[in-house]
Coordinates of N, CA and C and ligand atoms in Angstrom, one line a residue:
X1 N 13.5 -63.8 26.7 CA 12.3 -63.0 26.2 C 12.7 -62.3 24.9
X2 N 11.9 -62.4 23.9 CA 12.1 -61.7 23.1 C 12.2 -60.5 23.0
X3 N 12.9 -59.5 21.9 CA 12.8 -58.4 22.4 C 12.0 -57.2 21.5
X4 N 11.4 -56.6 22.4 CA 9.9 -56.0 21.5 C 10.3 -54.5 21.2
X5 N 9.5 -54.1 19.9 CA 9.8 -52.7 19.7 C 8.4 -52.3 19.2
X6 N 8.2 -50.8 20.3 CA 7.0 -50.1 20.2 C 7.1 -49.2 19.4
X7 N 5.5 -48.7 18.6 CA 5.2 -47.7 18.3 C 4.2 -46.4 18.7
X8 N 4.7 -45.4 19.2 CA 4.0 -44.6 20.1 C 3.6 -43.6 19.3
X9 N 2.1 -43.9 18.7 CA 1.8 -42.8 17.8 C 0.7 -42.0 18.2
X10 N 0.7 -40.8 17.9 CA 0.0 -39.7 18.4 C 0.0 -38.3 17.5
X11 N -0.5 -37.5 17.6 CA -0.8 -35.9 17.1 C 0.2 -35.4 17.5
X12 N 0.5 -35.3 18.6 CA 1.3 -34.2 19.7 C 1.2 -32.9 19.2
X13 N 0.3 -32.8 19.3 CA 0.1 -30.9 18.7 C -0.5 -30.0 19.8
X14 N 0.4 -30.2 21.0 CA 2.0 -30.1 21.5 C 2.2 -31.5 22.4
X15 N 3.5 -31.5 22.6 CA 4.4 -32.7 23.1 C 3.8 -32.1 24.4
X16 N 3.2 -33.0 25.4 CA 3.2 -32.5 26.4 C 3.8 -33.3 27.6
X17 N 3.5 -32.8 29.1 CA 5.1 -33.5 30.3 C 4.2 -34.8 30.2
X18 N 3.0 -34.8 30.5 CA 2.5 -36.4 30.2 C 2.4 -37.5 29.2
X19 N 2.8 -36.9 27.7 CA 3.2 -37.4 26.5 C 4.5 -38.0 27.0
X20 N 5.8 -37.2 27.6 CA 7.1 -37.6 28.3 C 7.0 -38.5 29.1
X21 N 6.3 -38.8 30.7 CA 6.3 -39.7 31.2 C 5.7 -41.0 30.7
X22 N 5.3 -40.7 29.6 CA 4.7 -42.1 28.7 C 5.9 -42.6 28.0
X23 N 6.3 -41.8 27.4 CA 7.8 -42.3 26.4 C 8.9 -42.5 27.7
X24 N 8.9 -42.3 28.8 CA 10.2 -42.5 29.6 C 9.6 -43.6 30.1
X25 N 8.2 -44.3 30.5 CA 7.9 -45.6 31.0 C 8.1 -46.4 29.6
X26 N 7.8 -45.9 28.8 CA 7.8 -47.1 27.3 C 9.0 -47.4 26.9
X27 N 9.7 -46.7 27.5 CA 11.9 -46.8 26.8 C 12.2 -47.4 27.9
X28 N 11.4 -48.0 29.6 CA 11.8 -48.7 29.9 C 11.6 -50.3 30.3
X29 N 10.4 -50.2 29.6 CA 10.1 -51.8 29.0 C 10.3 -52.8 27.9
X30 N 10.2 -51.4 26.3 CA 10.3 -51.9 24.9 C 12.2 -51.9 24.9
X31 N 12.6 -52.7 24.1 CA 13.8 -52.6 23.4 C 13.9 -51.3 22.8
X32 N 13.2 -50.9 22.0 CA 13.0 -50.0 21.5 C 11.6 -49.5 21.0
X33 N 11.6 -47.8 21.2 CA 10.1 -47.1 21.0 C 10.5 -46.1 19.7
X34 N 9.6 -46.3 18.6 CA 9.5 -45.0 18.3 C 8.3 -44.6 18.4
X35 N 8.6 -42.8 18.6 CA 7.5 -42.0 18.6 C 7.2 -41.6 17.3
X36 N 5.9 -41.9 16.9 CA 5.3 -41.7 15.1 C 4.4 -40.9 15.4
X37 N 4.7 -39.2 14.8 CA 3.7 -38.5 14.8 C 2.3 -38.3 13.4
X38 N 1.7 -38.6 13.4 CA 0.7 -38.7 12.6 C 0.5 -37.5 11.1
X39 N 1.0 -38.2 9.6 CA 0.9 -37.0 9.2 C -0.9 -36.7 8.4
X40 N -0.7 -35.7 7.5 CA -2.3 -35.5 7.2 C -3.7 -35.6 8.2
X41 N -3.4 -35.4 9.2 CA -4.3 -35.9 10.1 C -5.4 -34.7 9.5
X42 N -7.2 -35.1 9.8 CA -7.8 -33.9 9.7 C -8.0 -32.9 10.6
X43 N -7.3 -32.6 11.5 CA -7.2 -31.8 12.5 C -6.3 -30.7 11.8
X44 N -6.5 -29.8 12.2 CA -6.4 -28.4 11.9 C -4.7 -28.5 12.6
X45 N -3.5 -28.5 12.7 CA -2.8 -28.3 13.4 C -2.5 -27.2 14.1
X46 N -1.8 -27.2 15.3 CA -1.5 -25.5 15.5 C 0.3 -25.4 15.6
X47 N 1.2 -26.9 15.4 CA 2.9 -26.8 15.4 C 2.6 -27.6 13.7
X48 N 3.6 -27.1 12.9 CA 3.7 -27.8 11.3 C 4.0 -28.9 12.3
X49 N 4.4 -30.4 10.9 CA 4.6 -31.7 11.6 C 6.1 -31.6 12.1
X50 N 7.0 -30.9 11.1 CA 8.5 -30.3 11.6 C 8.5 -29.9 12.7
X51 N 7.5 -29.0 13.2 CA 8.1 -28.4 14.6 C 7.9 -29.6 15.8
X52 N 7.1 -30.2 15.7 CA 6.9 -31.2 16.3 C 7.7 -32.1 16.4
X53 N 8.3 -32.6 15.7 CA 9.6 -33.3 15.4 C 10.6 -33.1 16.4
X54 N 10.5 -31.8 15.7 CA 11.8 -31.5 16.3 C 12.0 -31.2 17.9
X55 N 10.5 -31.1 17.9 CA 10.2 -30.6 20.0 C 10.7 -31.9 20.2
X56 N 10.0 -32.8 19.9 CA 9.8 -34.1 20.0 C 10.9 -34.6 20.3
X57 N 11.8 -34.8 19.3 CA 13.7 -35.1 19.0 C 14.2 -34.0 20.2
X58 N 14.1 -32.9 20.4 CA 14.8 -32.2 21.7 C 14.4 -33.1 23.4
X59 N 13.5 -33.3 23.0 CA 12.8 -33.4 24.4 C 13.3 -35.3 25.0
X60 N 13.4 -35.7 24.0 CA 13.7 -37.1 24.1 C 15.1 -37.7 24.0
X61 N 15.6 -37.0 23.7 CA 16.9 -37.0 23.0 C 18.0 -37.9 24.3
X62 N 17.5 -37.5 25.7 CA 18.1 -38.5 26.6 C 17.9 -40.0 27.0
X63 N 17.2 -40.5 26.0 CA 16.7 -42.1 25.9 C 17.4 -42.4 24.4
X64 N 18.4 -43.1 24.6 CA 19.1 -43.9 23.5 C 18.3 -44.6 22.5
X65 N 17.0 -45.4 23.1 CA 16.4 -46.2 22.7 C 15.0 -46.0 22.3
X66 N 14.8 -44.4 21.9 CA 13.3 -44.1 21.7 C 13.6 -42.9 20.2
X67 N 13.6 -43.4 19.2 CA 13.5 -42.2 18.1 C 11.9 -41.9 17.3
X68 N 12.4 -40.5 17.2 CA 11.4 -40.0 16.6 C 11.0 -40.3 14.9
X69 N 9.7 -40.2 14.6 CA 9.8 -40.0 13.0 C 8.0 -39.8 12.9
X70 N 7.6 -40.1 11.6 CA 6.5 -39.6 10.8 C 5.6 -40.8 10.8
X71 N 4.5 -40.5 10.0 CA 3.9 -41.6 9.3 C 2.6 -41.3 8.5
X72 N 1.9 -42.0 7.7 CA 1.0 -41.4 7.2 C 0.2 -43.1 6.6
X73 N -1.6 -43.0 6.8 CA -1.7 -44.2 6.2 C -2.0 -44.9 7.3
X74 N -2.8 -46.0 7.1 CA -3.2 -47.0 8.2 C -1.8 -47.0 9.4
X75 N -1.9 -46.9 10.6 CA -1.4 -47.4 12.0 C -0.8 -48.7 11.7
X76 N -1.3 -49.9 11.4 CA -0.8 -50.9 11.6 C 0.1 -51.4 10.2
X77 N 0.0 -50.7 9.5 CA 0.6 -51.2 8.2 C 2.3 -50.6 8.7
X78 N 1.9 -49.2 9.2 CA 3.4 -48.4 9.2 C 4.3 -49.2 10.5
X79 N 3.3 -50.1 11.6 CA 3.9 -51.3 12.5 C 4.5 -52.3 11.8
X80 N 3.8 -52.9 10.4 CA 4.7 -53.7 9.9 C 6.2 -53.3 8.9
X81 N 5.2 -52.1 8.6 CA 6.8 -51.5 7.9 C 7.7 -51.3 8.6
X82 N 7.7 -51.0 10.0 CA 8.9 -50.6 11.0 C 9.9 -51.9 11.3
X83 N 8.9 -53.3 11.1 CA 9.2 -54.0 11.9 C 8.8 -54.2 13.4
X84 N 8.0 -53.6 13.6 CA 7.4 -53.3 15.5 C 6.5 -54.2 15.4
X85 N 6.3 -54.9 16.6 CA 5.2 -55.8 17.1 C 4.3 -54.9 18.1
X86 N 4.3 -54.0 18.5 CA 3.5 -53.7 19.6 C 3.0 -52.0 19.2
X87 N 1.5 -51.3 19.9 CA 1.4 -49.8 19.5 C 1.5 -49.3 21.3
X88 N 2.1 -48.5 21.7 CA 1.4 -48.5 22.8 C 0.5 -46.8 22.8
X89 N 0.1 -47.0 23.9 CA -0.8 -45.7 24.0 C -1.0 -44.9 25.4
X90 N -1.4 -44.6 25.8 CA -2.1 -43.6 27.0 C -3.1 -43.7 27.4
X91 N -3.3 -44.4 28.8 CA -5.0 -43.9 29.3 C -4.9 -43.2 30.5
X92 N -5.4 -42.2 30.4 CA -5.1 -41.4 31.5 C -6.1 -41.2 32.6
X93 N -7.9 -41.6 32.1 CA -8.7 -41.8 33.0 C -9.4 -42.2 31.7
X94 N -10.8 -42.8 33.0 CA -12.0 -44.4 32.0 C -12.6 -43.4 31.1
X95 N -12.3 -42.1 31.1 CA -13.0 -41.6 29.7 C -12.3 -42.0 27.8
X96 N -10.9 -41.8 28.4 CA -9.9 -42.2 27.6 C -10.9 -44.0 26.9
X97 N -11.1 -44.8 27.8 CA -10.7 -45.9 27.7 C -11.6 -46.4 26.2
X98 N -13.0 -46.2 26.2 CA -13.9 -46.3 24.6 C -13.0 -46.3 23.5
X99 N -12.9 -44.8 23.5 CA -12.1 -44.7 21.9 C -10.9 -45.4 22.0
X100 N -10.1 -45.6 23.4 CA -8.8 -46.5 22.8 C -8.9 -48.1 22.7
X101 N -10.2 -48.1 23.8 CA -10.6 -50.0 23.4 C -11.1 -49.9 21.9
X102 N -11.7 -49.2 21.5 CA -12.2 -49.2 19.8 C -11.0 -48.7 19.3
X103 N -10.0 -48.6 19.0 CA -9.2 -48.2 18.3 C -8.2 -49.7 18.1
X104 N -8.3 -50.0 19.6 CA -7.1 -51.4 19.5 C -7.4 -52.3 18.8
X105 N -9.2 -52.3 19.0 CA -9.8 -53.2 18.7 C -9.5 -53.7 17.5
X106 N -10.2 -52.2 16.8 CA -10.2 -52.1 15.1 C -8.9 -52.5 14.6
X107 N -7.6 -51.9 15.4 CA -6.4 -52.2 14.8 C -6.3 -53.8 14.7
X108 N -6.4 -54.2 16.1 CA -6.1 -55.8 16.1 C -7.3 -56.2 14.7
X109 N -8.4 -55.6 14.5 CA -9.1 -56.6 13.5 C -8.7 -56.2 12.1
X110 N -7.6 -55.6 11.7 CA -7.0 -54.8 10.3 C -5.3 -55.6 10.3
X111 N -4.6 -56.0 11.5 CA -4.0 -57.0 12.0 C -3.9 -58.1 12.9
X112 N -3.9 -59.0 13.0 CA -4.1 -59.6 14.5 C -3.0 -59.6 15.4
X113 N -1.7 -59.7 14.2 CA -0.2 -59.5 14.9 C 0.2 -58.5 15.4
X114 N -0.6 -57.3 15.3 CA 0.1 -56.1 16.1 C -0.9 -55.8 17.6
X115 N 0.0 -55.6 18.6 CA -0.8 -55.8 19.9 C -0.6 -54.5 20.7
X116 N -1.9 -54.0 21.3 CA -1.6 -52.6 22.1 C -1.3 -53.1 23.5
X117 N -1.0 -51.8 23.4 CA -0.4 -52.1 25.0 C -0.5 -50.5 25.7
X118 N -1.3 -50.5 26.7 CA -1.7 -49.2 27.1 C -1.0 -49.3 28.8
X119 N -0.2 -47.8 29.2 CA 0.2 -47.7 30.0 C -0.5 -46.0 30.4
X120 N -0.5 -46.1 31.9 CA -1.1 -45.0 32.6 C 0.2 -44.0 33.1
X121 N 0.0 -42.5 32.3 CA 0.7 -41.8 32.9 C 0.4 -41.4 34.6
X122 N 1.7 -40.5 34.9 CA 1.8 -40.3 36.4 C 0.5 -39.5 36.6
X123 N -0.2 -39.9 38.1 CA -1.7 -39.0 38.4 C -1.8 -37.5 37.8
X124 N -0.1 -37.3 38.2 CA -0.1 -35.6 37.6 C -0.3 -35.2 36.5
X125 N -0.3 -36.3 35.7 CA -1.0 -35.5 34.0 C -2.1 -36.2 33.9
X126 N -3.3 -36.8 34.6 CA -4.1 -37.5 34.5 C -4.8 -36.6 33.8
X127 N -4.8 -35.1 34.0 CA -6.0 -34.6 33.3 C -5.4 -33.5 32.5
X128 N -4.0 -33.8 31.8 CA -3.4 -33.0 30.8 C -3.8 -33.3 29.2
X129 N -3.8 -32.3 28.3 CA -4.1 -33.0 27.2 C -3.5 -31.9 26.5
X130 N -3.3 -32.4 25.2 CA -2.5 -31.2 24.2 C -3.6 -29.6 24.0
X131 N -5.0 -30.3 23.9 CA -5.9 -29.3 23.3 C -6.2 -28.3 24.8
X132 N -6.1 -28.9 26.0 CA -6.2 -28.0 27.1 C -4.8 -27.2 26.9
X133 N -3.5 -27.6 26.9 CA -2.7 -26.5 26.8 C -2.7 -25.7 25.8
X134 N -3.3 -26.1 24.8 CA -3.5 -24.6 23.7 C -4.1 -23.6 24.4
X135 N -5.3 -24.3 24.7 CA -6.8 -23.4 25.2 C -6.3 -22.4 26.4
X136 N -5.5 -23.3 27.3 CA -4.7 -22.6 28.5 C -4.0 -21.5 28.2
X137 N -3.0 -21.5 27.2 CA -2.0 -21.1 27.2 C -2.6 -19.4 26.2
X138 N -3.3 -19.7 25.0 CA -4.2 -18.8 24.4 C -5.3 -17.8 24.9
X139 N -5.1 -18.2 26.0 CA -6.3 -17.2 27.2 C -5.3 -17.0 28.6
X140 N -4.0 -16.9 28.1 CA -3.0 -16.2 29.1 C -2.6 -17.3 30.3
X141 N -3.2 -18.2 30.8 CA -2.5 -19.0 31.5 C -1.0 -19.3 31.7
X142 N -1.0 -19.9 32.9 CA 0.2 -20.8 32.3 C 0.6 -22.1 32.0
X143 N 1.8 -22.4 31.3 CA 1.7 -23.9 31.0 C 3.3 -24.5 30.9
X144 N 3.6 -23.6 32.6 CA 4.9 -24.1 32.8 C 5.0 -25.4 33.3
X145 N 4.4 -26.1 34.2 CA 3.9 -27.2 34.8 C 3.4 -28.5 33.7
X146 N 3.3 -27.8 32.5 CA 2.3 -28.9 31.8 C 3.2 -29.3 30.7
X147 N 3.7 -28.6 30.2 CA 5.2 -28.9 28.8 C 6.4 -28.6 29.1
X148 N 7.4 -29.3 28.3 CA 8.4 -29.1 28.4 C 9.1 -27.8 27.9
X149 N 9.9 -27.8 28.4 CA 10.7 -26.1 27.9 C 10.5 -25.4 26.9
X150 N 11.0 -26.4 25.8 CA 11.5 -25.8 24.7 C 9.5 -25.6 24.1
X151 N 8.7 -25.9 25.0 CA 7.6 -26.2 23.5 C 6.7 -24.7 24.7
X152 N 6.8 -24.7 25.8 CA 6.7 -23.2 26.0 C 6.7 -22.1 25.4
X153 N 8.1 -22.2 25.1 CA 9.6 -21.4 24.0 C 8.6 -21.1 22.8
X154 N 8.1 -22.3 21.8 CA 7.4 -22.4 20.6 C 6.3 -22.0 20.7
X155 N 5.4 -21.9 22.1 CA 4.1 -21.7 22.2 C 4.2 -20.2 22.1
X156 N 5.0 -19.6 23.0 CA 5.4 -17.8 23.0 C 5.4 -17.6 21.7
X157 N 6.8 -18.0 21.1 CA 7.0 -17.3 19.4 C 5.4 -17.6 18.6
X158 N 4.3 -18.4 18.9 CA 3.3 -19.1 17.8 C 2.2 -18.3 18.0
X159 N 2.0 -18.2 19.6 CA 0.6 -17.9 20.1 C 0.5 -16.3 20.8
X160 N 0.1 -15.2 20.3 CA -0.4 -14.0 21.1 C -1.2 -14.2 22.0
X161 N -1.1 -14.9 23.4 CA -2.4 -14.6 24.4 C -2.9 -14.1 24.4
X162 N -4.4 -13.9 24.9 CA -5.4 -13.4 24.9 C -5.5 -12.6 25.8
X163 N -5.3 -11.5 26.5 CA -5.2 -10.6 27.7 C -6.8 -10.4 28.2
X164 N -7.1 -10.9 29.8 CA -8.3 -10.4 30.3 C -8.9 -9.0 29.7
X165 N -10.3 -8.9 29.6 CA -10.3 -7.1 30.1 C -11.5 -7.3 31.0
X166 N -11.2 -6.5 31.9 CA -12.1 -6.5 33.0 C -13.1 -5.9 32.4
X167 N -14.4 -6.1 33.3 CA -15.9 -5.3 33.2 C -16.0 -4.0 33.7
X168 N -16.4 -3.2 33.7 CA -16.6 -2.2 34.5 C -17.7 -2.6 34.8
Ligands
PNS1 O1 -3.0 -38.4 19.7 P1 -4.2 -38.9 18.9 O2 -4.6 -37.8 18.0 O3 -5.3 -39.4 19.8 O4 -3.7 -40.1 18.0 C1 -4.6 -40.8 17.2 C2 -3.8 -41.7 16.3 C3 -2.7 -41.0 15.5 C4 -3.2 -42.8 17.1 C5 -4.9 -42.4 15.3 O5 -5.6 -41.4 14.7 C6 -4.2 -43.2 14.2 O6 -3.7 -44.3 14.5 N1 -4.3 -42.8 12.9 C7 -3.8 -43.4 11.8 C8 -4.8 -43.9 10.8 C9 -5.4 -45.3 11.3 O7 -4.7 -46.3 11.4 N2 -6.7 -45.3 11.6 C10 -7.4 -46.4 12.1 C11 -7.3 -46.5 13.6 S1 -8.3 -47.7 14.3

């Protein structure tokens, strides 16, 4: 069998535990994964692309075979510039599935040689997403359960929660 190398690109604005169990299933099928976080995206960020990075590079750092980096510019061009044959992605439930069948699609019709390949995180992050842990985390919650350590750590130093006030 040949041996394949994935590109696992995404926002991560934040890395979250279900972003993780994606890259710990993809490091053990691809020869090699990199995670490409998306730059100039039009989304407003709430981690620079650096800090991301670098959660990113902490958090992974125990898979030999999965590095981090950047990218900017068509998806499938920055696949042939890596040398990678494959993107993979996340479906976490059939809501997911639209925009990521339109996405593959579009990619496969921008290349035909680059192939997606979607794997399902564990049930437990089925309904995790980066923008619910801001929202969570910014209205006092918690979001020990949902990210990894160190991006907790970053969420404290970034974000003043919002403290209840009750009604009288
Ligand atoms: O985590 P996200 O924000 O859902 O990731 C979206 C991402 C980065 C995979 C997508 O926006 C992307 O690939 N952007 C790069 C530009 C591009 O190739 N656009 C055409 C996609 S069909």
């Amino acid at each position: 069998m040949k041996e394949i190398k994935a590109i696992y690109p995404g926002s991560f604005d934040p890395l979250t535990n279900g972003h993780l169990d994606l890259i710990e299933r993809g490091s053990k099928i691809f020869h090699e994964l990199v995670v490409a976080i998306l730059r100039n995206s039009e989304k407003q960020p709430l981690f620079e692309i650096e800090e991301r990075q670098k959660m990113l590079m902490e958090a992974t750092a125990r898979w030999p075979n999965v590095r981090v980096d950047t990218f900017s510019g068509l998806l499938v061009d920055y696949v042939v510039q890596q040398n990678a044959q494959a993107v993979l992605r996340g479906i976490r439930a059939i809501s997911d599935y639209e925009y990521e069948l339109q996405m593959a699609l579009m990619n496969r019709k921008l290349n035909a040689s680059v192939e997606t390949v979607f794997m399902m995180p564990a049930e437990a992050y089925s309904y995790l997403s980066s923008r619910l842990v801001k929202e969570i985390f910014r209205l006092g919650g918690s979001v020990r359960e949902l990210v990894p350590p160190q991006v907790e750590k970053r969420l404290h130093n970034k974000v003043r929660p919002i403290k209840a006030v009750a009604k009288r």
